[in-house]
mmCIF file of C-alpha atoms and ligand atoms in Angstrom:
data_model
loop_
_atom_site.group_PDB
_atom_site.id
_atom_site.type_symbol
_atom_site.label_atom_id
_atom_site.label_comp_id
_atom_site.label_asym_id
_atom_site.label_seq_id
_atom_site.Cartn_x
_atom_site.Cartn_y
_atom_site.Cartn_z
ATOM 1 C CA MET Z 26 9.988 -5.284 -22.184
ATOM 2 C CA ALA Z 27 6.645 -5.430 -20.185
ATOM 3 C CA VAL Z 28 6.491 -9.218 -18.650
ATOM 4 C CA THR Z 29 9.993 -8.762 -17.986
ATOM 5 C CA GLY Z 30 10.193 -5.703 -15.689
ATOM 6 C CA GLN Z 31 7.269 -7.030 -13.920
ATOM 7 C CA ILE Z 32 9.066 -10.343 -13.016
ATOM 8 C CA LEU Z 33 12.065 -7.351 -12.182
ATOM 9 C CA VAL Z 34 10.173 -5.561 -10.703
ATOM 10 C CA LEU Z 35 8.787 -8.724 -8.325
ATOM 11 C CA PHE Z 36 12.414 -9.293 -6.962
ATOM 12 C CA ILE Z 37 12.888 -5.524 -6.035
ATOM 13 C CA ILE Z 38 9.950 -6.027 -4.118
ATOM 14 C CA ILE Z 39 10.603 -8.872 -2.312
ATOM 15 C CA HIS Z 40 14.564 -7.918 -1.890
ATOM 16 C CA MET Z 41 13.218 -5.484 0.035
ATOM 17 C CA ILE Z 42 11.170 -7.635 2.585
ATOM 18 C CA GLY Z 43 14.299 -9.028 3.020
ATOM 19 C CA ASN Z 44 16.495 -6.090 3.182
ATOM 20 C CA SER Z 45 13.688 -4.941 6.197
ATOM 21 C CA ALA Z 46 15.107 -7.736 8.441
ATOM 22 C CA ILE Z 47 17.857 -5.022 9.055
ATOM 23 C CA TYR Z 48 16.033 -4.023 11.090
ATOM 24 C CA SER Z 49 15.575 -6.456 13.559
ATOM 25 C CA GLY Z 50 18.660 -7.859 13.682
ATOM 26 C CA GLY Z 51 17.721 -10.937 11.458
ATOM 27 C CA LEU Z 52 19.338 -10.777 8.802
ATOM 28 C CA ASN Z 53 21.809 -12.824 9.337
ATOM 29 C CA ALA Z 54 19.635 -15.746 9.930
ATOM 30 C CA TYR Z 55 17.908 -14.787 6.487
ATOM 31 C CA ALA Z 56 20.547 -14.756 4.352
ATOM 32 C CA ASP Z 57 21.977 -17.830 5.857
ATOM 33 C CA ARG Z 58 18.381 -19.316 5.432
ATOM 34 C CA LEU Z 59 18.915 -17.986 1.429
ATOM 35 C CA HIS Z 60 22.413 -20.244 1.148
ATOM 36 C CA SER Z 61 21.519 -23.509 2.904
ATOM 37 C CA LEU Z 62 19.577 -23.806 -0.898
ATOM 38 C CA PRO Z 63 21.978 -23.370 -3.172
ATOM 39 C CA LEU Z 64 20.035 -25.249 -6.089
ATOM 40 C CA LEU Z 65 17.521 -23.222 -5.579
ATOM 41 C CA VAL Z 66 19.936 -20.292 -5.196
ATOM 42 C CA TRP Z 67 21.048 -20.814 -8.231
ATOM 43 C CA ILE Z 68 18.087 -21.560 -10.262
ATOM 44 C CA PHE Z 69 16.644 -18.033 -9.394
ATOM 45 C CA ARG Z 70 19.539 -16.387 -10.527
ATOM 46 C CA LEU Z 71 19.792 -18.354 -13.993
ATOM 47 C CA VAL Z 72 16.009 -16.596 -14.645
ATOM 48 C CA MET Z 73 16.871 -13.279 -13.188
ATOM 49 C CA LEU Z 74 19.771 -13.165 -15.179
ATOM 50 C CA THR Z 75 17.583 -13.740 -18.357
ATOM 51 C CA MET Z 76 14.592 -11.304 -17.055
ATOM 52 C CA PHE Z 77 17.597 -8.833 -16.576
ATOM 53 C CA SER Z 78 19.285 -10.137 -20.420
ATOM 54 C CA LEU Z 79 15.596 -9.989 -21.254
ATOM 55 C CA HIS Z 80 14.444 -6.677 -20.636
ATOM 56 C CA ILE Z 81 17.981 -4.429 -21.201
ATOM 57 C CA VAL Z 82 17.784 -6.644 -25.299
ATOM 58 C CA PHE Z 83 13.972 -5.128 -25.464
ATOM 59 C CA GLY Z 84 14.854 -1.663 -24.114
ATOM 60 C CA ILE Z 85 17.524 -0.917 -26.842
ATOM 61 C CA GLY Z 86 15.372 -2.314 -29.728
ATOM 62 C CA LEU Z 87 12.101 -0.080 -27.819
ATOM 63 C CA TYR Z 88 15.294 2.777 -28.542
ATOM 64 C CA LEU Z 89 16.329 2.489 -31.441
ATOM 65 C CA GLU Z 90 12.477 1.727 -32.685
ATOM 66 C CA ASN Z 91 11.703 4.962 -31.262
ATOM 67 C CA ARG Z 92 14.002 7.003 -32.952
ATOM 68 C CA LYS Z 93 13.862 5.396 -35.929
ATOM 69 C CA ALA Z 94 10.403 6.334 -35.956
ATOM 70 C CA LYS Z 95 11.335 10.374 -35.224
ATOM 71 C CA PRO Z 96 14.297 11.193 -36.314
ATOM 72 C CA ASP Z 97 14.415 14.726 -36.233
ATOM 73 C CA GLU Z 98 13.749 16.598 -33.058
ATOM 74 C CA TYR Z 99 10.206 18.444 -33.184
ATOM 75 C CA ALA Z 100 10.397 22.517 -33.148
ATOM 76 C CA ILE Z 101 8.180 22.459 -30.755
ATOM 77 C CA ARG Z 102 8.318 19.531 -28.311
ATOM 78 C CA LYS Z 103 4.237 17.606 -28.096
ATOM 79 C CA ASP Z 104 5.520 15.944 -25.334
ATOM 80 C CA MET Z 105 3.522 17.671 -23.153
ATOM 81 C CA ARG Z 106 1.624 14.248 -21.741
ATOM 82 C CA ALA Z 107 5.900 12.697 -21.156
ATOM 83 C CA THR Z 108 7.570 13.369 -17.257
ATOM 84 C CA PHE Z 109 11.172 13.821 -16.537
ATOM 85 C CA ALA Z 110 10.462 9.959 -15.217
ATOM 86 C CA SER Z 111 9.193 8.630 -18.794
ATOM 87 C CA LYS Z 112 12.022 10.778 -21.476
ATOM 88 C CA ASN Z 113 14.583 9.786 -19.520
ATOM 89 C CA MET Z 114 14.385 5.770 -18.891
ATOM 90 C CA VAL Z 115 17.056 4.558 -20.968
ATOM 91 C CA TRP Z 116 19.470 6.982 -18.444
ATOM 92 C CA THR Z 117 18.265 5.714 -15.552
ATOM 93 C CA GLY Z 118 17.811 1.902 -16.837
ATOM 94 C CA LEU Z 119 21.418 2.365 -17.812
ATOM 95 C CA LEU Z 120 22.178 4.064 -14.352
ATOM 96 C CA THR Z 121 20.508 0.698 -12.590
ATOM 97 C CA GLY Z 122 22.315 -1.814 -14.555
ATOM 98 C CA VAL Z 123 25.539 -0.013 -13.653
ATOM 99 C CA PHE Z 124 24.679 0.524 -9.918
ATOM 100 C CA LEU Z 125 23.692 -3.252 -9.769
ATOM 101 C CA VAL Z 126 27.759 -4.100 -11.203
ATOM 102 C CA TYR Z 127 28.531 -2.652 -8.286
ATOM 103 C CA HIS Z 128 26.819 -3.562 -5.823
ATOM 104 C CA LEU Z 129 27.531 -7.771 -7.014
ATOM 105 C CA LEU Z 130 30.936 -6.811 -6.751
ATOM 106 C CA HIS Z 131 29.940 -5.325 -3.577
ATOM 107 C CA PHE Z 132 27.492 -7.683 -1.236
ATOM 108 C CA THR Z 133 27.134 -10.777 -3.271
ATOM 109 C CA ILE Z 134 31.309 -11.313 -4.811
ATOM 110 C CA GLN Z 135 32.414 -9.411 -1.406
ATOM 111 C CA ILE Z 136 35.592 -8.106 -3.319
ATOM 112 C CA ILE Z 137 34.698 -3.576 -3.503
ATOM 113 C CA HIS Z 138 34.851 -3.706 0.393
ATOM 114 C CA PRO Z 139 37.258 -6.797 1.414
ATOM 115 C CA GLU Z 140 37.721 -6.106 5.060
ATOM 116 C CA SER Z 141 34.070 -5.481 5.494
ATOM 117 C CA ALA Z 142 32.728 -9.174 3.621
ATOM 118 C CA ALA Z 143 30.385 -11.108 5.444
ATOM 119 C CA LEU Z 144 32.440 -14.260 4.468
ATOM 120 C CA SER Z 145 35.447 -13.401 6.366
ATOM 121 C CA ASN Z 146 33.657 -12.312 9.724
ATOM 122 C CA SER Z 147 31.154 -13.438 11.350
ATOM 123 C CA ASP Z 148 28.862 -12.539 14.081
ATOM 124 C CA ALA Z 149 28.459 -13.909 17.810
ATOM 125 C CA SER Z 150 26.373 -17.263 16.566
ATOM 126 C CA GLY Z 151 29.143 -18.403 14.050
ATOM 127 C CA LEU Z 152 26.838 -16.815 10.511
ATOM 128 C CA PRO Z 153 28.693 -14.467 7.647
ATOM 129 C CA ASP Z 154 27.410 -11.107 9.642
ATOM 130 C CA VAL Z 155 25.794 -9.974 6.305
ATOM 131 C CA SER Z 156 24.618 -7.142 8.267
ATOM 132 C CA GLY Z 157 27.820 -5.465 9.863
ATOM 133 C CA MET Z 158 28.806 -5.542 6.327
ATOM 134 C CA VAL Z 159 25.692 -4.037 5.068
ATOM 135 C CA VAL Z 160 26.468 -1.099 8.444
ATOM 136 C CA GLN Z 161 30.082 -0.704 8.238
ATOM 137 C CA SER Z 162 29.703 -0.059 3.691
ATOM 138 C CA PHE Z 163 26.642 2.226 5.771
ATOM 139 C CA GLN Z 164 29.038 4.568 7.891
ATOM 140 C CA ASP Z 165 31.210 5.603 4.675
ATOM 141 C CA ALA Z 166 29.320 8.942 3.388
ATOM 142 C CA GLY Z 167 30.937 7.958 -0.792
ATOM 143 C CA VAL Z 168 29.631 4.322 -0.583
ATOM 144 C CA SER Z 169 25.671 5.647 1.129
ATOM 145 C CA ALA Z 170 26.098 9.050 -1.505
ATOM 146 C CA VAL Z 171 26.471 5.810 -4.497
ATOM 147 C CA TYR Z 172 22.851 3.874 -3.419
ATOM 148 C CA VAL Z 173 21.118 6.690 -2.685
ATOM 149 C CA PHE Z 174 21.817 8.456 -6.112
ATOM 150 C CA ALA Z 175 21.213 4.874 -8.182
ATOM 151 C CA VAL Z 176 18.275 4.049 -5.740
ATOM 152 C CA THR Z 177 17.205 7.691 -7.452
ATOM 153 C CA ALA Z 178 17.444 6.984 -10.449
ATOM 154 C CA LEU Z 179 15.911 3.281 -9.822
ATOM 155 C CA PHE Z 180 13.284 5.390 -8.423
ATOM 156 C CA LEU Z 181 12.717 7.210 -11.128
ATOM 157 C CA HIS Z 182 12.671 4.734 -13.581
ATOM 158 C CA LEU Z 183 10.298 2.630 -11.740
ATOM 159 C CA SER Z 184 7.634 5.749 -11.484
ATOM 160 C CA HIS Z 185 7.250 5.661 -15.051
ATOM 161 C CA GLY Z 186 8.131 1.638 -16.352
ATOM 162 C CA ILE Z 187 5.359 -0.050 -13.551
ATOM 163 C CA GLN Z 188 2.329 2.240 -15.659
ATOM 164 C CA SER Z 189 3.837 2.028 -18.302
ATOM 165 C CA SER Z 190 4.647 -2.046 -18.055
ATOM 166 C CA PHE Z 191 0.605 -2.389 -17.556
ATOM 167 C CA GLN Z 192 -0.495 -0.095 -20.325
ATOM 168 C CA SER Z 193 1.132 -2.223 -22.737
ATOM 169 C CA THR Z 194 -0.285 -6.181 -21.149
ATOM 170 C CA GLY Z 195 -3.057 -3.861 -22.899
ATOM 171 C CA ILE Z 196 -4.732 -4.155 -18.316
ATOM 172 C CA SER Z 197 -5.381 -0.175 -18.427
ATOM 173 C CA SER Z 198 -8.788 0.927 -19.427
ATOM 174 C CA GLU Z 199 -9.256 4.768 -20.059
ATOM 175 C CA ARG Z 200 -10.769 4.678 -16.402
ATOM 176 C CA THR Z 201 -8.911 2.778 -14.904
ATOM 177 C CA LEU Z 202 -5.596 4.102 -16.505
ATOM 178 C CA PRO Z 203 -5.457 7.106 -13.538
ATOM 179 C CA VAL Z 204 -5.891 4.035 -10.654
ATOM 180 C CA ILE Z 205 -2.794 2.856 -12.436
ATOM 181 C CA ILE Z 206 -0.411 5.974 -12.635
ATOM 182 C CA LYS Z 207 -0.608 6.636 -8.989
ATOM 183 C CA THR Z 208 -1.094 2.401 -7.844
ATOM 184 C CA GLY Z 209 2.423 2.340 -9.900
ATOM 185 C CA ALA Z 210 4.053 5.727 -8.673
ATOM 186 C CA ILE Z 211 3.024 4.807 -4.977
ATOM 187 C CA THR Z 212 4.514 1.201 -5.069
ATOM 188 C CA ALA Z 213 7.385 3.014 -6.931
ATOM 189 C CA LEU Z 214 7.743 5.942 -3.507
ATOM 190 C CA VAL Z 215 7.169 2.965 -1.413
ATOM 191 C CA LEU Z 216 9.992 1.153 -2.338
ATOM 192 C CA PHE Z 217 12.086 4.034 -2.899
ATOM 193 C CA LEU Z 218 11.219 4.511 1.192
ATOM 194 C CA GLY Z 219 12.344 0.629 1.447
ATOM 195 C CA TYR Z 220 15.888 0.914 -0.156
ATOM 196 C CA VAL Z 221 16.910 4.033 0.236
ATOM 197 C CA SER Z 222 16.354 4.132 4.473
ATOM 198 C CA ILE Z 223 19.060 1.556 4.989
ATOM 199 C CA PRO Z 224 22.196 3.444 4.120
ATOM 200 C CA VAL Z 225 20.473 6.671 4.977
ATOM 201 C CA LEU Z 226 19.020 5.411 8.540
ATOM 202 C CA ILE Z 227 23.033 4.183 9.391
ATOM 203 C CA TYR Z 228 24.617 7.374 7.935
ATOM 204 C CA ILE Z 229 22.906 8.764 10.580
ATOM 205 C CA GLY Z 230 23.589 6.249 13.044
ATOM 206 C CA LEU Z 231 20.286 5.063 13.744
ATOM 207 C CA VAL Z 232 20.569 2.355 12.962
ATOM 208 C CA LYS Z 233 23.681 -0.276 13.844
ATOM 209 C CA GLY Z 234 22.901 -3.044 12.746
HETATM 210 C C1 HEM C 328 20.058 -0.106 0.265
HETATM 211 C C2 HEM C 328 20.237 -1.180 0.162
HETATM 212 C C3 HEM C 328 20.205 -2.111 -0.930
HETATM 213 C C4 HEM C 328 21.073 -3.161 0.135
HETATM 214 C C5 HEM C 328 20.722 -2.829 1.759
HETATM 215 C C6 HEM C 328 21.310 -4.241 -0.273
HETATM 216 C C7 HEM C 328 21.548 -5.742 0.315
HETATM 217 C C8 HEM C 328 22.132 -6.995 -0.029
HETATM 218 C C9 HEM C 328 23.057 -8.043 0.332
HETATM 219 C C10 HEM C 328 22.607 -7.798 1.807
HETATM 220 C C11 HEM C 328 23.138 -8.502 -0.656
HETATM 221 C C12 HEM C 328 23.557 -10.270 -0.278
HETATM 222 C C13 HEM C 328 23.127 -11.411 -0.091
HETATM 223 C C14 HEM C 328 23.640 -12.471 0.365
HETATM 224 O O1 HEM C 328 24.076 -13.129 -0.436
HETATM 225 O O2 HEM C 328 23.787 -12.706 0.607
HETATM 226 C C15 HEM C 328 22.280 -8.041 -1.585
HETATM 227 C C16 HEM C 328 22.276 -9.158 -3.155
HETATM 228 C C17 HEM C 328 21.429 -8.102 -4.249
HETATM 229 N N1 HEM C 328 20.604 -7.321 -4.505
HETATM 230 FE FE1 HEM C 328 20.641 -5.982 -3.083
HETATM 231 N N2 HEM C 328 20.785 -4.189 -1.473
HETATM 232 C C18 HEM C 328 20.327 -2.577 -2.063
HETATM 233 C C19 HEM C 328 19.826 -2.545 -3.053
HETATM 234 C C20 HEM C 328 19.412 -4.035 -4.344
HETATM 235 C C21 HEM C 328 18.796 -3.138 -5.632
HETATM 236 C C22 HEM C 328 17.999 -1.864 -5.567
HETATM 237 C C23 HEM C 328 18.756 -3.989 -5.749
HETATM 238 C C24 HEM C 328 17.559 -4.298 -8.671
HETATM 239 C C25 HEM C 328 18.649 -2.879 -8.193
HETATM 240 C C26 HEM C 328 19.370 -4.925 -5.349
HETATM 241 C C27 HEM C 328 19.853 -6.070 -6.317
HETATM 242 C C28 HEM C 328 20.219 -6.998 -5.557
HETATM 243 C C29 HEM C 328 21.147 -8.439 -6.369
HETATM 244 C C30 HEM C 328 20.387 -8.853 -7.734
HETATM 245 C C31 HEM C 328 21.803 -9.189 -5.147
HETATM 246 C C32 HEM C 328 22.478 -10.768 -5.497
HETATM 247 C C33 HEM C 328 21.159 -12.095 -5.579
HETATM 248 C C34 HEM C 328 21.617 -13.164 -5.180
HETATM 249 O O3 HEM C 328 22.763 -13.400 -4.698
HETATM 250 O O4 HEM C 328 21.968 -13.947 -6.103
HETATM 251 N N3 HEM C 328 19.509 -4.431 -4.321
HETATM 252 N N4 HEM C 328 21.490 -7.387 -1.860
#
């Protein structure tokens, strides 16, 4: 669970850095460079799909194990250290998974808002207009709201998940635990701001692609 989660976080970091090319006007060139290496893209997709599937299978296993270990709720809950994020890992994970299906249909397969699809709209250099697709999409309040909601669920998932994964792999000790908790929370926050800024800045008109 921890290792698959850490690999997925690596993808989330790289994807955020790639997406930030929208601010410099380089998103179309970046996407075009990626798509010019189809074999690499497909190997990467297969690895990610495997990691994602394993993460879900292990997650469900862990959830069922935890339920079996304490079938009855305590009269007084002794979870003083539990946070909202740690208690809702299954739900924030599920929401992220559902969002991912929507996101792939939207920006990768491009069938949700076909009018702005990069596959059928080119920019001035003749490249598929990924940037135009993203900007047109986030000018819609409903689409932006979906992304803000999903990225918030992802933030909650990562704010507990990152630090918990380092505890599971045995890297943390009593001395390093507070540092790991803080680093996990800061990483989750930076990712949240990096992702949420795109729909928000586009929607309020500060980024036009
Ligand atoms: C504001 C937020 C986001 C934006 C603007 C964005 C943008 C994009 C775009 C433009 C693509 C298509 C790239 C292409 O095929 O040329 C894409 C694909 C993808 N995104 Fe995002 N994304 C966002 C958030 C996320 C999040 C939070 C996740 C994961 C939890 C994610 C996971 C993926 C995946 C797995 C793909 C498919 C990559 C592939 O084609 O193999 N994205 N995203």
